[in-house]
Short mmCIF file of C-alpha atoms in Angstrom, two decimals:
data_model
loop_
_atom_site.label_atom_id
_atom_site.label_comp_id
_atom_site.label_asym_id
_atom_site.label_seq_id
_atom_site.Cartn_x
_atom_site.Cartn_y
_atom_site.Cartn_z
CA MET A 1 0.00 -17.98 -17.85
CA GLN A 2 -2.72 -16.36 -16.24
CA PHE A 3 -5.50 -14.21 -18.27
CA ALA A 4 -8.20 -15.74 -16.74
CA LEU A 5 -9.16 -16.16 -12.89
CA ASN A 6 -10.01 -19.62 -11.46
CA GLU A 7 -13.27 -20.16 -9.28
CA ASP A 8 -11.35 -19.40 -6.04
CA GLN A 9 -9.69 -16.30 -7.22
CA ILE A 10 -13.34 -15.21 -8.51
CA ALA A 11 -14.46 -15.82 -4.83
CA VAL A 12 -11.74 -14.03 -3.22
CA ARG A 13 -11.88 -10.98 -5.24
CA ASP A 14 -16.08 -11.09 -5.03
CA MET A 15 -15.67 -11.27 -1.25
CA ALA A 16 -13.57 -8.44 -0.91
CA ARG A 17 -15.34 -6.39 -3.23
CA ALA A 18 -18.69 -6.88 -1.65
CA PHE A 19 -17.10 -6.19 1.88
CA ALA A 20 -15.81 -2.68 0.27
CA ALA A 21 -19.38 -1.95 -0.97
CA GLU A 22 -20.88 -2.69 2.15
CA LYS A 23 -18.63 -1.86 4.82
CA ILE A 24 -16.07 1.14 3.38
CA ALA A 25 -17.52 2.46 0.31
CA PRO A 26 -20.61 4.26 2.52
CA HIS A 27 -18.12 5.86 4.95
CA ALA A 28 -15.29 6.85 2.70
CA LEU A 29 -16.10 10.48 2.27
CA GLU A 30 -16.96 11.01 5.99
CA TRP A 31 -13.62 9.09 6.96
CA ASP A 32 -11.95 11.42 4.58
CA GLU A 33 -13.47 14.58 6.23
CA LYS A 34 -12.97 13.88 9.61
CA LYS A 35 -9.73 12.16 9.25
CA HIS A 36 -10.85 9.06 11.04
CA PHE A 37 -8.68 5.86 11.02
CA PRO A 38 -11.34 2.81 10.63
CA VAL A 39 -9.82 0.20 12.89
CA ASP A 40 -12.93 -1.38 13.65
CA VAL A 41 -13.88 -2.03 9.95
CA MET A 42 -10.48 -3.11 9.45
CA ARG A 43 -10.72 -5.65 12.10
CA GLU A 44 -14.03 -6.71 10.31
CA ALA A 45 -11.74 -7.15 7.20
CA ALA A 46 -9.41 -9.42 8.95
CA GLY A 47 -12.15 -11.49 10.16
CA LEU A 48 -12.39 -12.30 6.50
CA GLY A 49 -8.78 -13.54 6.27
CA ILE A 50 -7.56 -10.36 5.11
CA GLY A 51 -5.08 -9.02 7.99
CA GLY A 52 -2.63 -11.71 6.87
CA ILE A 53 -3.35 -12.84 3.29
CA TYR A 54 0.31 -14.25 2.40
CA ILE A 55 1.18 -15.20 6.29
CA LYS A 56 1.57 -19.09 6.91
CA ASP A 57 -1.38 -20.64 8.27
CA ASP A 58 0.41 -21.99 11.43
CA VAL A 59 0.01 -18.50 13.19
CA GLY A 60 -3.27 -17.81 11.70
CA GLY A 61 -2.52 -16.55 8.26
CA SER A 62 -4.64 -17.08 4.99
CA ALA A 63 -1.38 -18.50 3.26
CA MET A 64 -2.52 -17.23 -0.02
CA THR A 65 -0.55 -15.61 -2.95
CA ARG A 66 0.72 -12.27 -3.95
CA PHE A 67 -1.56 -12.80 -6.78
CA ASP A 68 -4.82 -13.17 -4.62
CA ALA A 69 -3.14 -10.22 -2.58
CA ALA A 70 -3.39 -7.95 -5.84
CA LEU A 71 -7.14 -9.10 -6.29
CA ILE A 72 -7.97 -8.20 -2.57
CA PHE A 73 -6.36 -4.87 -2.47
CA GLU A 74 -7.85 -3.64 -5.87
CA ALA A 75 -11.11 -4.89 -4.62
CA LEU A 76 -10.96 -3.06 -1.28
CA ALA A 77 -9.96 0.17 -2.95
CA THR A 78 -12.91 0.59 -4.81
CA GLY A 79 -14.38 1.47 -1.72
CA CYS A 80 -11.60 3.65 -0.18
CA PRO A 81 -8.04 3.41 -1.72
CA THR A 82 -6.55 4.85 1.73
CA THR A 83 -8.39 2.32 3.70
CA SER A 84 -7.00 -0.54 1.44
CA ALA A 85 -3.49 1.03 1.41
CA PHE A 86 -3.07 0.79 4.93
CA ILE A 87 -4.38 -2.82 5.25
CA SER A 88 -1.69 -3.58 2.52
CA ILE A 89 1.29 -1.89 4.71
CA HIS A 90 -0.03 -4.07 7.83
CA ASN A 91 0.25 -7.12 5.75
CA MET A 92 3.60 -6.06 4.29
CA VAL A 93 4.88 -5.65 7.94
CA SER A 94 3.54 -8.76 8.88
CA TRP A 95 5.00 -10.77 6.08
CA MET A 96 8.41 -9.26 7.18
CA ILE A 97 7.87 -11.04 10.56
CA ASP A 98 6.49 -14.22 9.02
CA ALA A 99 9.70 -14.51 6.50
CA TYR A 100 12.49 -13.30 8.72
CA GLY A 101 11.39 -13.77 12.17
CA ASN A 102 12.00 -16.93 14.29
CA ASP A 103 9.73 -19.28 15.47
CA THR A 104 9.20 -17.48 18.70
CA GLN A 105 8.75 -14.30 17.34
CA ARG A 106 6.23 -15.63 14.75
CA HIS A 107 4.08 -16.92 17.55
CA THR A 108 4.36 -13.87 19.69
CA TRP A 109 2.98 -11.09 16.98
CA LEU A 110 1.65 -12.89 14.15
CA PRO A 111 -1.77 -14.48 15.57
CA LYS A 112 -2.67 -10.97 16.52
CA LEU A 113 -1.40 -9.41 13.60
CA CYS A 114 -3.57 -11.66 11.45
CA THR A 115 -6.64 -10.74 13.33
CA MET A 116 -5.50 -7.04 13.40
CA GLU A 117 -6.01 -7.31 17.41
CA LEU A 118 -2.41 -5.70 16.86
CA ILE A 119 -1.67 -3.06 14.09
CA ALA A 120 1.81 -2.30 12.41
CA SER A 121 3.32 0.31 10.85
CA TYR A 122 6.54 0.07 8.55
CA CYS A 123 9.45 2.67 9.56
CA LEU A 124 12.25 3.15 6.92
CA THR A 125 11.96 6.74 5.87
CA GLU A 126 13.91 9.54 7.58
CA PRO A 127 13.84 13.14 7.47
CA GLY A 128 16.97 13.27 5.36
CA ALA A 129 16.56 9.56 3.83
CA GLY A 130 13.57 8.97 1.40
CA SER A 131 14.59 7.48 -1.88
CA ASP A 132 18.40 7.09 -0.47
CA ALA A 133 16.90 4.74 2.26
CA ALA A 134 20.40 3.34 2.55
CA ALA A 135 21.52 6.27 4.35
CA LEU A 136 19.24 6.36 7.15
CA ARG A 137 20.54 7.67 10.30
CA THR A 138 18.35 6.35 13.26
CA ARG A 139 21.00 4.57 15.41
CA ALA A 140 20.60 1.15 17.52
CA VAL A 141 23.52 1.09 20.01
CA ARG A 142 24.00 -2.38 21.88
CA ASP A 143 23.52 -2.30 25.70
CA GLY A 144 23.43 -5.92 26.84
CA ASP A 145 20.26 -7.45 26.11
CA HIS A 146 18.95 -4.49 24.74
CA TYR A 147 19.42 -1.91 21.81
CA VAL A 148 19.27 1.96 22.76
CA LEU A 149 17.31 3.79 19.86
CA ASN A 150 18.10 7.19 18.64
CA GLY A 151 16.54 9.01 15.73
CA GLN A 152 13.43 9.99 13.65
CA LYS A 153 11.39 8.15 11.03
CA GLN A 154 9.26 10.33 8.74
CA PHE A 155 5.87 9.95 6.74
CA ILE A 156 4.74 6.68 8.94
CA SER A 157 1.40 5.33 8.04
CA GLY A 158 -0.78 4.61 11.25
CA ALA A 159 1.93 6.06 13.60
CA GLY A 160 0.66 6.84 17.01
CA SER A 161 -2.45 4.41 16.29
CA THR A 162 -0.72 1.58 15.92
CA ASP A 163 0.82 -0.99 18.11
CA LEU A 164 4.05 -2.41 16.81
CA LEU A 165 6.70 -0.31 14.70
CA VAL A 166 9.02 -2.61 12.33
CA ALA A 167 11.74 -0.31 11.85
CA MET A 168 15.08 -0.11 10.06
CA VAL A 169 18.04 1.04 12.53
CA ARG A 170 21.70 1.30 11.74
CA THR A 171 23.61 -1.11 14.01
CA GLY A 172 26.69 -0.97 12.20
CA GLY A 173 28.74 1.41 9.66
CA ASP A 174 27.46 3.37 6.86
CA GLY A 175 25.44 2.06 3.91
CA PRO A 176 23.18 -0.80 3.68
CA GLY A 177 25.15 -3.41 5.21
CA GLY A 178 25.14 -1.62 8.45
CA VAL A 179 21.11 -1.51 8.81
CA SER A 180 19.14 -4.02 10.99
CA THR A 181 15.39 -4.60 11.56
CA VAL A 182 13.94 -4.67 14.78
CA VAL A 183 10.15 -4.73 15.97
CA VAL A 184 9.28 -1.90 18.50
CA ASP A 185 6.28 -2.00 20.81
CA GLY A 186 4.72 1.50 20.21
CA LYS A 187 4.27 1.98 23.98
CA THR A 188 7.88 1.66 24.56
CA PRO A 189 9.47 4.36 26.77
CA GLY A 190 11.53 6.86 24.49
CA VAL A 191 9.17 6.20 21.65
CA SER A 192 7.01 9.63 20.86
CA PHE A 193 4.81 10.75 17.87
CA GLY A 194 4.97 13.79 15.96
CA ALA A 195 1.40 15.83 14.92
CA ASN A 196 -1.04 14.01 12.35
CA GLU A 197 0.42 15.83 9.35
CA ARG A 198 -2.10 17.69 6.86
CA LYS A 199 -2.20 16.07 3.42
CA MET A 200 -3.49 16.60 0.41
CA GLY A 201 -5.22 12.69 0.51
CA TRP A 202 -4.86 9.45 2.63
CA ASN A 203 -6.63 11.40 5.34
CA ALA A 204 -8.45 8.05 6.70
CA GLN A 205 -4.91 7.13 8.01
CA PRO A 206 -2.74 9.04 10.29
CA THR A 207 0.79 9.91 9.25
CA ARG A 208 3.20 11.26 11.88
CA ALA A 209 6.89 11.14 12.39
CA VAL A 210 7.91 8.45 14.93
CA ILE A 211 10.91 9.80 17.43
CA PHE A 212 13.08 7.48 19.19
CA GLU A 213 14.97 8.89 22.21
CA ASN A 214 16.97 6.41 24.40
CA ALA A 215 14.34 3.76 23.61
CA ARG A 216 15.34 0.43 24.82
CA VAL A 217 14.32 -2.52 22.76
CA PRO A 218 14.98 -5.95 23.29
CA VAL A 219 17.82 -7.65 20.89
CA ALA A 220 15.46 -10.57 20.94
CA ASN A 221 13.04 -8.20 18.78
CA ARG A 222 15.75 -8.13 15.96
CA LEU A 223 14.64 -10.04 12.92
CA GLY A 224 17.10 -12.01 11.28
CA GLU A 225 20.89 -11.28 11.95
CA GLU A 226 22.48 -8.00 12.29
CA GLY A 227 23.38 -6.29 8.88
CA ILE A 228 20.24 -7.66 6.61
CA GLY A 229 17.91 -4.83 7.54
CA PHE A 230 18.15 -3.14 4.32
CA LYS A 231 17.55 -6.61 2.59
CA ILE A 232 14.39 -7.25 4.75
CA ALA A 233 13.21 -3.85 3.72
CA MET A 234 13.49 -4.01 0.21
CA ALA A 235 12.12 -7.51 -0.28
CA GLY A 236 8.92 -6.29 1.91
CA LEU A 237 8.57 -3.43 -0.92
CA ASP A 238 8.47 -5.54 -3.46
CA GLY A 239 5.08 -6.80 -2.47
CA GLY A 240 4.33 -3.49 -1.27
CA ARG A 241 4.72 -1.87 -4.88
CA LEU A 242 2.32 -4.66 -6.06
CA ASN A 243 -0.19 -3.97 -3.33
CA ILE A 244 0.02 -0.12 -4.07
CA ALA A 245 -0.49 -0.53 -7.68
CA ALA A 246 -3.48 -2.49 -6.82
CA CYS A 247 -4.82 0.14 -4.25
CA SER A 248 -4.46 2.50 -7.59
CA LEU A 249 -6.36 0.41 -9.80
CA GLY A 250 -9.20 -0.25 -7.61
CA GLY A 251 -9.63 3.57 -7.12
CA ALA A 252 -9.47 4.20 -10.85
CA GLN A 253 -11.70 1.71 -11.54
CA SER A 254 -14.09 3.10 -9.11
CA ALA A 255 -13.59 6.68 -10.58
CA LEU A 256 -14.29 5.20 -13.98
CA ASP A 257 -17.43 3.76 -12.98
CA LYS A 258 -18.64 7.02 -11.33
CA ALA A 259 -18.06 8.88 -14.73
CA LEU A 260 -20.05 6.15 -16.55
CA ALA A 261 -23.01 6.69 -14.29
CA TYR A 262 -22.64 10.43 -14.34
CA MET A 263 -22.40 10.25 -18.43
CA ARG A 264 -25.53 8.27 -18.68
CA ASP A 265 -27.67 10.72 -16.77
CA ARG A 266 -26.31 14.00 -17.58
CA LYS A 267 -27.24 15.76 -20.92
CA ALA A 268 -25.42 18.82 -22.89
CA PHE A 269 -26.89 20.29 -25.99
CA GLY A 270 -29.79 17.96 -26.19
CA LYS A 271 -28.14 14.24 -25.73
CA ARG A 272 -26.81 12.49 -23.15
CA LEU A 273 -22.57 12.70 -22.35
CA ASP A 274 -22.51 9.13 -23.10
CA GLU A 275 -23.74 9.54 -26.75
CA PHE A 276 -20.95 11.80 -27.81
CA GLN A 277 -17.76 10.14 -29.77
CA ALA A 278 -15.23 12.15 -28.47
CA LEU A 279 -16.08 11.20 -24.89
CA GLN A 280 -16.74 7.42 -25.92
CA PHE A 281 -13.24 7.48 -27.18
CA LYS A 282 -12.45 8.92 -23.94
CA ILE A 283 -13.73 6.27 -21.72
CA ALA A 284 -12.53 3.59 -24.15
CA ASP A 285 -8.69 4.77 -23.66
CA MET A 286 -9.66 4.93 -20.27
CA ALA A 287 -10.76 1.32 -19.49
CA THR A 288 -7.93 0.13 -22.09
CA GLU A 289 -5.18 1.67 -20.02
CA LEU A 290 -6.53 0.10 -16.78
CA GLU A 291 -6.97 -3.22 -18.32
CA ALA A 292 -3.46 -3.05 -19.65
CA ALA A 293 -1.81 -1.90 -16.18
CA ARG A 294 -4.28 -4.87 -14.45
CA THR A 295 -2.56 -7.25 -17.10
CA PHE A 296 0.71 -6.11 -16.03
CA LEU A 297 0.31 -6.24 -12.45
CA TRP A 298 -1.11 -10.13 -12.70
CA ARG A 299 2.09 -10.75 -14.33
CA ALA A 300 4.45 -9.56 -12.04
CA ALA A 301 2.49 -10.91 -9.04
CA ALA A 302 2.54 -13.94 -10.52
CA ALA A 303 6.39 -13.60 -11.01
CA LEU A 304 7.12 -12.73 -7.25
CA ASP A 305 4.94 -15.75 -6.23
CA ARG A 306 7.39 -18.19 -8.40
CA LYS A 307 10.29 -16.47 -7.24
CA ASP A 308 11.05 -15.51 -10.80
CA PRO A 309 14.91 -13.61 -11.07
CA ASP A 310 13.57 -10.79 -12.84
CA ALA A 311 10.70 -10.41 -10.25
CA SER A 312 12.12 -7.28 -8.42
CA MET A 313 12.30 -5.51 -11.74
CA LEU A 314 8.51 -6.40 -13.06
CA CYS A 315 7.27 -5.29 -9.44
CA ALA A 316 8.86 -1.81 -10.09
CA MET A 317 7.49 -1.75 -13.59
CA ALA A 318 4.19 -2.79 -12.29
CA LYS A 319 4.08 0.01 -9.54
CA ARG A 320 5.22 2.60 -11.70
CA PHE A 321 2.89 2.04 -14.59
CA GLY A 322 -0.06 1.00 -12.21
CA THR A 323 -0.03 3.88 -10.20
CA ASP A 324 0.57 6.22 -13.22
CA VAL A 325 -2.21 4.94 -14.96
CA GLY A 326 -4.27 5.01 -12.02
CA PHE A 327 -4.00 8.70 -11.13
CA GLU A 328 -4.39 9.63 -14.84
CA VAL A 329 -7.46 7.66 -15.11
CA ALA A 330 -8.88 9.07 -12.21
CA ASN A 331 -8.04 12.57 -12.86
CA GLN A 332 -9.50 12.05 -16.35
CA ALA A 333 -12.85 10.69 -14.67
CA LEU A 334 -12.86 13.85 -12.70
CA GLN A 335 -12.78 15.94 -15.98
CA LEU A 336 -15.62 14.01 -17.40
CA HIS A 337 -18.17 15.05 -14.41
CA GLY A 338 -16.95 18.68 -15.18
CA GLY A 339 -17.61 21.29 -12.31
CA TYR A 340 -19.15 18.53 -10.52
CA GLY A 341 -16.15 16.52 -10.01
CA TYR A 342 -14.63 19.14 -8.19
CA LEU A 343 -17.22 18.80 -5.11
CA SER A 344 -16.49 16.26 -2.73
CA GLU A 345 -20.01 14.70 -2.37
CA TYR A 346 -19.34 12.85 -6.00
CA GLY A 347 -16.45 11.07 -4.59
CA VAL A 348 -14.17 11.72 -7.56
CA GLU A 349 -11.83 14.16 -6.02
CA LYS A 350 -11.16 12.29 -3.14
CA ILE A 351 -10.03 9.49 -5.52
CA VAL A 352 -7.68 11.98 -7.29
CA ARG A 353 -6.27 13.07 -3.84
CA ASP A 354 -5.88 9.72 -2.41
CA LEU A 355 -4.02 8.16 -5.75
CA ARG A 356 -1.56 10.87 -6.24
CA VAL A 357 0.49 9.66 -3.31
CA HIS A 358 0.89 6.34 -5.06
CA GLN A 359 3.19 7.82 -7.32
CA ILE A 360 5.58 8.71 -4.30
CA LEU A 361 5.31 6.09 -1.67
CA GLU A 362 6.82 2.54 -1.99
CA GLY A 363 9.53 4.19 -3.72
CA THR A 364 8.90 7.14 -6.09
CA ASN A 365 8.11 6.23 -9.74
CA GLU A 366 11.64 8.00 -10.50
CA ILE A 367 13.22 5.34 -8.46
CA MET A 368 11.23 2.49 -9.97
CA ARG A 369 12.65 3.81 -13.60
CA LEU A 370 16.03 3.46 -11.88
CA ILE A 371 15.39 -0.08 -10.46
CA VAL A 372 14.32 -1.27 -14.25
CA SER A 373 17.04 0.37 -15.87
CA ARG A 374 19.97 -0.87 -13.53
CA LYS A 375 18.40 -4.36 -14.05
CA LEU A 376 18.51 -3.82 -17.98
CA ILE A 377 21.82 -2.53 -18.34
CA GLU A 378 23.28 -5.17 -15.93
CA GLY A 379 21.30 -7.57 -18.18
CA ALA A 380 23.04 -6.28 -21.34
CA ARG A 381 26.54 -6.53 -19.81
#
């Protein structure tokens, strides 16, 4: 039972928190405003072992746990949820290669992924296949030693600026059993990218469509056998859901900290804001919700580490609860700032914008409820 962190876990968390404070937080507002993708800073983070957190050490990974990752991503997100979230996606893709790739694939790609010399994108969603991911239509037709890819992926983080695309493609019939996973070089002829989407938040990482037009990809780039791609995608998302919940908690904690500092300095009706009981109760509730979500996240991460039969359900629960709580706490922190919270220079409105999408990506929170309810109903039969 994990109710306190050991010395190693505290050191990992504090290392990531210090990096976020020094290298990320001072630039987060500028990156958001200029839509700057901070690859150089992410590579610095990779130098601390953050580029391959739970990748095996024979290919340069840090060989840490999902629990460690949750601590790291929450800490990084105190500096910028968007940057932390992209590093999370990169780690998720790297893990898919580590877990399902053969020895040649692992040693070809993972050493450079762990240093973030190579950066990776996860390509599952399509214009007509979001929550119903098993309905994806991007087709990969075998032609000798290559697949010929045609189709389009949508809402792909980092697309156009990353080196590798791990794409779920249809090599067989309809449904999840017809899906395979291939690693695509981003410079492959026939691969192109849409315009950088104009978004509510997450501006410090590009989001584009990925378009395949007769793009030839070696069969040797397929992860595992044909037909297990949907399984690979879903396994990756279990950890991705934990990570995005952690990013929500880190962003929300930062927003709460900003609110507390503001309440200490701001006066109204002759008193500091933090002397009003109604506002004291508000911040107590916000902190309690965050602590409850954090405790749940730790439980789910520990379950995934030990391969608990209920791990997927717990990851879905933690994602739903953590991202809902994170957004609500950040939104309340903005409210506590009054009109100043709506100004970009205070940094709270950016956190609110960034955290809103966490309730949608890695599976919408409605889909998280579906995963949980199906597991419960199945267990009751």
